[in-house]
XYZ file of C-alpha atoms in Angstrom:
389
model
C -34.097 -70.356 -2.482
C -34.076 -69.730 1.265
C -30.887 -67.668 1.077
C -32.264 -65.385 -1.627
C -35.350 -64.726 0.479
C -33.073 -63.932 3.429
C -31.134 -61.539 1.224
C -34.280 -59.906 -0.098
C -35.676 -59.352 3.379
C -32.433 -58.207 5.012
C -30.191 -57.052 2.215
C -27.444 -55.482 4.302
C -27.465 -57.903 7.238
C -27.438 -61.100 5.177
C -23.987 -62.251 4.107
C -21.761 -65.290 3.632
C -22.157 -66.330 7.262
C -25.868 -66.921 6.623
C -25.344 -69.388 3.759
C -24.876 -72.425 6.051
C -28.041 -71.560 7.958
C -29.993 -71.410 4.697
C -28.663 -74.841 3.766
C -29.475 -76.273 7.187
C -33.002 -74.897 7.078
C -33.450 -76.540 3.686
C -32.073 -79.827 5.033
C -34.519 -79.552 7.943
C -37.346 -79.875 5.426
C -38.519 -76.279 5.264
C -39.708 -74.817 1.996
C -38.389 -71.352 1.149
C -41.736 -69.737 1.980
C -42.152 -71.605 5.268
C -38.594 -70.834 6.344
C -39.069 -67.162 5.524
C -42.326 -66.892 7.486
C -40.933 -68.768 10.498
C -37.615 -66.934 10.730
C -39.265 -63.544 10.195
C -41.782 -64.199 12.963
C -39.000 -65.276 15.306
C -36.892 -62.304 14.259
C -39.740 -59.920 15.091
C -40.008 -61.401 18.582
C -36.262 -61.296 19.132
C -35.658 -57.770 17.866
C -38.234 -56.401 20.318
C -35.860 -57.534 23.087
C -32.378 -57.558 21.554
C -32.704 -54.998 18.769
C -31.917 -55.104 15.059
C -28.615 -56.809 14.251
C -27.077 -59.653 12.290
C -26.728 -61.607 15.555
C -30.474 -61.279 16.116
C -31.090 -62.592 12.606
C -28.705 -65.492 13.254
C -30.539 -66.246 16.497
C -33.837 -66.546 14.593
C -32.222 -69.103 12.285
C -30.966 -71.194 15.197
C -34.356 -71.164 16.902
C -36.024 -72.173 13.645
C -34.011 -75.393 13.696
C -35.799 -76.482 16.870
C -38.032 -78.875 14.954
C -40.239 -79.677 17.964
C -41.362 -76.133 18.767
C -39.391 -73.105 17.498
C -41.737 -70.647 19.194
C -41.492 -72.595 22.434
C -37.699 -72.403 22.114
C -38.037 -68.638 21.786
C -40.000 -68.522 25.038
C -37.316 -70.687 26.662
C -34.733 -68.202 25.444
C -36.495 -65.308 27.169
C -36.904 -67.369 30.345
C -33.204 -68.311 30.283
C -32.344 -64.648 29.940
C -34.434 -63.860 33.030
C -32.867 -66.668 35.063
C -29.359 -65.584 34.077
C -30.111 -62.017 35.136
C -31.061 -63.392 38.538
C -27.575 -64.930 38.614
C -26.040 -61.559 37.646
C -25.285 -62.711 34.097
C -26.642 -60.155 31.666
C -26.680 -60.053 27.882
C -24.143 -57.285 27.337
C -23.649 -57.760 23.619
C -25.778 -59.244 20.855
C -23.004 -61.757 20.080
C -24.224 -63.614 23.153
C -27.748 -64.170 21.833
C -27.043 -66.932 19.242
C -25.123 -68.923 21.863
C -28.041 -68.548 24.259
C -30.354 -69.850 21.512
C -28.361 -73.081 21.390
C -29.127 -73.601 25.063
C -32.783 -72.712 24.531
C -33.035 -75.466 21.934
C -32.030 -78.108 24.472
C -34.852 -80.015 26.138
C -33.371 -79.854 29.648
C -34.884 -77.779 32.438
C -34.061 -74.109 31.851
C -33.188 -73.483 35.503
C -30.667 -76.322 35.396
C -29.219 -74.943 32.157
C -28.854 -71.521 33.753
C -27.073 -73.100 36.743
C -24.783 -75.092 34.433
C -23.910 -72.011 32.412
C -23.161 -69.956 35.528
C -20.966 -72.752 36.892
C -18.949 -73.087 33.697
C -18.541 -69.305 33.425
C -17.150 -69.230 36.983
C -14.771 -72.044 36.078
C -13.527 -70.311 32.932
C -13.002 -67.041 34.827
C -10.298 -68.785 36.848
C -8.482 -70.174 33.811
C -5.528 -68.578 32.048
C -6.479 -66.627 28.942
C -9.582 -65.116 30.520
C -9.645 -61.668 32.032
C -8.625 -58.081 31.189
C -5.785 -59.202 28.894
C -7.568 -62.195 27.355
C -11.090 -63.337 26.599
C -13.618 -60.907 28.076
C -17.101 -61.450 29.496
C -18.851 -61.871 26.137
C -16.336 -64.455 24.897
C -16.462 -66.295 28.215
C -20.259 -66.448 27.965
C -20.174 -67.876 24.435
C -17.458 -70.390 25.318
C -19.396 -71.513 28.384
C -22.610 -71.919 26.387
C -20.833 -74.092 23.825
C -19.313 -76.211 26.575
C -22.687 -76.734 28.234
C -24.209 -77.643 24.865
C -21.450 -80.128 24.142
C -22.130 -81.847 27.474
C -25.738 -82.436 26.462
C -24.738 -83.600 22.979
C -22.533 -86.387 24.321
C -25.268 -88.988 24.041
C -27.348 -87.330 21.317
C -27.096 -86.830 17.609
C -29.304 -83.817 16.982
C -29.792 -81.302 14.175
C -28.882 -78.689 16.774
C -25.348 -80.039 16.613
C -25.249 -78.606 13.110
C -26.094 -75.200 14.521
C -23.387 -75.583 17.141
C -20.914 -76.434 14.411
C -21.897 -73.322 12.483
C -21.293 -71.183 15.553
C -17.842 -72.743 15.783
C -17.318 -71.974 12.120
C -18.369 -68.326 12.314
C -16.394 -67.541 15.450
C -13.214 -69.547 15.201
C -11.906 -68.418 18.573
C -14.785 -70.334 20.140
C -13.528 -73.520 18.518
C -10.120 -72.849 20.046
C -11.552 -72.157 23.473
C -13.656 -75.315 23.454
C -10.652 -77.365 22.412
C -8.544 -75.769 25.151
C -11.150 -76.638 27.759
C -11.222 -80.226 26.549
C -7.436 -80.277 26.704
C -7.752 -79.388 30.370
C -10.027 -82.416 30.763
C -7.353 -84.561 29.135
C -4.840 -83.421 31.753
C -7.120 -84.799 34.428
C -7.172 -88.092 32.502
C -10.901 -87.786 31.855
C -10.827 -88.474 28.131
C -14.487 -89.230 27.470
C -15.452 -85.627 26.748
C -12.410 -84.962 24.607
C -12.922 -88.139 22.607
C -16.561 -87.292 21.973
C -15.776 -83.710 20.981
C -13.129 -84.937 18.557
C -15.625 -87.386 17.078
C -18.342 -84.756 16.684
C -15.951 -82.112 15.351
C -14.638 -84.484 12.702
C -18.156 -85.590 11.803
C -19.689 -82.146 11.475
C -16.727 -79.959 10.473
C -14.384 -82.259 8.513
C -16.424 -85.033 6.909
C -16.498 -84.112 3.193
C -20.191 -85.025 3.008
C -21.322 -83.025 6.052
C -23.470 -80.004 5.115
C -21.898 -78.047 7.982
C -18.333 -78.891 6.899
C -15.872 -76.080 7.603
C -12.153 -76.727 7.522
C -11.251 -73.324 8.979
C -13.030 -74.122 12.239
C -11.670 -77.680 12.234
C -8.128 -76.397 11.649
C -8.427 -74.063 14.642
C -9.638 -77.038 16.679
C -6.766 -79.249 15.481
C -4.083 -76.645 16.106
C -5.155 -76.273 19.723
C -5.251 -80.025 20.244
C -1.800 -80.430 18.715
C -0.316 -77.658 20.841
C -0.595 -79.790 23.992
C -0.737 -83.363 25.243
C -3.133 -85.804 23.625
C -4.901 -88.667 25.360
C -3.232 -91.037 22.891
C -0.032 -89.818 21.264
C -0.499 -92.359 18.482
C -3.225 -90.116 17.057
C -0.856 -87.143 16.647
C 0.358 -88.138 13.170
C -3.224 -88.466 11.905
C -4.238 -85.097 13.341
C -1.113 -83.428 11.954
C -1.908 -84.788 8.486
C -5.473 -83.494 8.753
C -4.133 -80.080 9.778
C -1.788 -80.037 6.774
C -4.677 -80.802 4.425
C -6.911 -78.144 6.014
C -4.127 -75.573 5.604
C -3.971 -76.068 1.837
C -5.570 -73.304 -0.273
C -7.334 -71.513 2.563
C -9.820 -68.747 1.701
C -8.013 -65.482 1.081
C -4.740 -67.190 0.136
C -3.376 -67.797 -3.390
C -4.484 -71.106 -4.865
C -1.779 -73.632 -5.643
C -0.737 -73.602 -9.279
C -0.472 -76.809 -11.292
C -0.129 -77.890 -14.903
C -2.654 -79.838 -16.921
C -3.117 -81.083 -20.461
C -6.199 -80.301 -22.552
C -7.983 -82.789 -24.851
C -6.121 -81.143 -27.756
C -2.767 -81.902 -26.108
C -1.969 -78.348 -25.009
C -0.047 -77.978 -21.746
C -1.430 -75.201 -19.555
C -1.217 -74.031 -15.974
C -4.001 -72.824 -13.723
C -2.396 -69.384 -13.490
C -2.260 -69.055 -17.273
C -6.072 -68.903 -17.349
C -7.093 -65.263 -17.100
C -10.572 -64.592 -15.745
C -12.283 -62.071 -13.438
C -13.683 -65.052 -11.521
C -12.683 -68.688 -12.004
C -14.660 -71.760 -10.989
C -12.227 -74.648 -10.566
C -13.897 -78.057 -10.617
C -12.187 -81.353 -9.869
C -14.383 -84.096 -11.316
C -14.389 -87.655 -12.596
C -16.042 -89.169 -15.683
C -19.226 -90.951 -14.717
C -19.523 -89.204 -11.342
C -23.271 -88.710 -10.813
C -22.923 -85.698 -8.514
C -20.477 -84.101 -10.968
C -23.067 -84.557 -13.720
C -25.766 -83.068 -11.489
C -23.642 -79.982 -10.797
C -22.952 -79.662 -14.508
C -26.667 -79.870 -15.306
C -27.567 -77.346 -12.594
C -25.109 -74.835 -13.974
C -26.315 -75.470 -17.512
C -29.932 -74.825 -16.516
C -29.040 -71.587 -14.732
C -29.539 -69.226 -17.650
C -28.199 -66.050 -15.982
C -24.942 -67.779 -15.042
C -24.708 -69.479 -18.439
C -25.038 -66.068 -20.095
C -22.308 -64.630 -17.841
C -20.078 -67.614 -18.647
C -20.506 -67.043 -22.385
C -19.757 -63.332 -21.925
C -16.494 -64.174 -20.165
C -17.550 -62.732 -16.797
C -16.229 -65.950 -15.262
C -14.586 -69.120 -16.521
C -14.857 -72.770 -15.610
C -11.733 -74.941 -15.454
C -12.676 -78.602 -15.099
C -9.819 -80.921 -14.097
C -9.658 -84.712 -13.981
C -7.187 -85.561 -11.167
C -6.930 -89.338 -11.679
C -5.097 -91.522 -14.180
C -7.681 -93.399 -16.278
C -6.809 -91.572 -19.491
C -9.113 -93.622 -21.723
C -12.143 -92.997 -19.503
C -11.463 -89.246 -19.501
C -10.818 -89.013 -23.239
C -14.043 -90.925 -23.901
C -16.141 -88.760 -21.570
C -14.642 -85.298 -22.055
C -16.909 -84.495 -25.015
C -19.859 -84.489 -22.583
C -18.668 -81.334 -20.862
C -20.054 -77.950 -21.978
C -18.023 -76.356 -24.793
C -17.560 -73.196 -22.683
C -15.591 -75.161 -20.071
C -11.809 -75.460 -20.233
C -11.144 -79.124 -19.506
C -7.903 -80.845 -18.678
C -6.340 -83.711 -16.778
C -3.463 -83.926 -14.332
C -0.979 -85.590 -16.670
C 1.889 -85.226 -14.169
C 0.085 -86.808 -11.212
C 0.771 -83.729 -9.077
C -2.735 -83.572 -7.620
C -2.810 -87.219 -6.649
C -0.031 -86.669 -4.086
C -2.261 -84.533 -1.859
C 0.384 -81.835 -1.403
C -1.309 -79.217 -3.606
C -5.030 -79.785 -3.013
C -7.002 -81.832 -0.530
C -9.325 -83.821 -2.785
C -11.074 -85.998 -0.221
C -14.264 -86.229 -2.250
C -15.292 -85.644 -5.852
C -16.539 -83.272 -7.095
C -14.541 -80.567 -5.363
C -15.341 -76.941 -6.211
C -13.116 -73.901 -5.693
C -13.955 -70.322 -6.545
C -10.996 -68.024 -7.297
C -10.759 -64.301 -7.916
C -8.823 -62.571 -10.711
C -5.559 -62.929 -8.762
C -6.207 -66.632 -8.151
C -6.905 -66.071 -4.477
C -9.324 -68.556 -2.977
C -12.829 -67.192 -2.430
C -14.485 -70.535 -1.672
C -12.720 -73.784 -0.877
C -14.259 -77.208 -1.524
C -17.694 -75.594 -1.577
C -21.098 -77.018 -2.363
C -22.747 -76.143 -5.656
C -25.309 -74.028 -3.774
C -22.566 -72.007 -2.083
C -20.808 -71.456 -5.403
C -23.998 -70.420 -7.136
C -24.887 -67.899 -4.429
C -21.372 -66.445 -4.369
C -21.335 -66.119 -8.152
C -24.583 -64.147 -7.939
C -23.011 -61.879 -5.308
C -19.889 -61.326 -7.421
C -21.419 -61.014 -10.889
C -24.796 -59.322 -10.469
């Protein structure tokens, strides 16, 4: 896979934050070999200017998603850097480079982009929260770059928006800053930008089928929106409900416990299952994607061996109420899985888990703290490799 090649080439720099980029590169149509060659070539060009760092590696991934001309985007990046220096804006920290890559991927004139960035940075410098006691120069640069990008995305639906969403995900304070700036626009009664940002944020960060989905970034965005006036107060209840769902079972927090009944009629709780690592799957009988995940795990011999050794356990829960359908289908699950159904209807209420789409995968540690929340199969597989091998 693309991620494994990233890990092999940059063992210590590659981490969880690179998983979404690997997925996006795959979705962009790159094979693992092509993605590796392209990103490594871009990385070599970038490190000659910005040095060796995880931010430089991330920048190579963003440039690679410029499907028209990644190498041309790299040249635009260097030209943007030059133009910004002429405007007394210098790259002081490598954190600034990925944000600059987003701008380089835009098709607009680089001189105009440099002017736009400088203008927005000047505007932010005058706002509360920026300065010696707040966001410094590097943060202001990244926030300004995201704002400029969002302006150009208003009338476009581009793969680069995925990259922008990932930047929001990795650096959650940027999501807050962007939301705060849009809140300022709402105060001036110019709601078009705020409406579009809300639409794009929901589409790319909250939609359960979006490959760039990240509820942590979306929660930061929602909390800032809810802390001030909204263009339409009628939307507050909807946003508050979304925030409540995003706050359930966040990574690093204990997972919510619940009871379930096994096919043999035994009542158990999630916390009664002892395992070094626990894969919690919410699935439905007849769900094609659930069956695909099951087959993928079955075909992964190293993980199957670790499952049989007890290095991790799988708890597969049916959250709905068609008892006959579940009892008929449950024999199709692997014998190593612990299967059960929510006989009390606790999960259906939406107060314990946010099950907006099925299947829903959670990875828990030995203390039942959430490692991955509502993750893709690919994310789970890669994290299991990191934890078990």
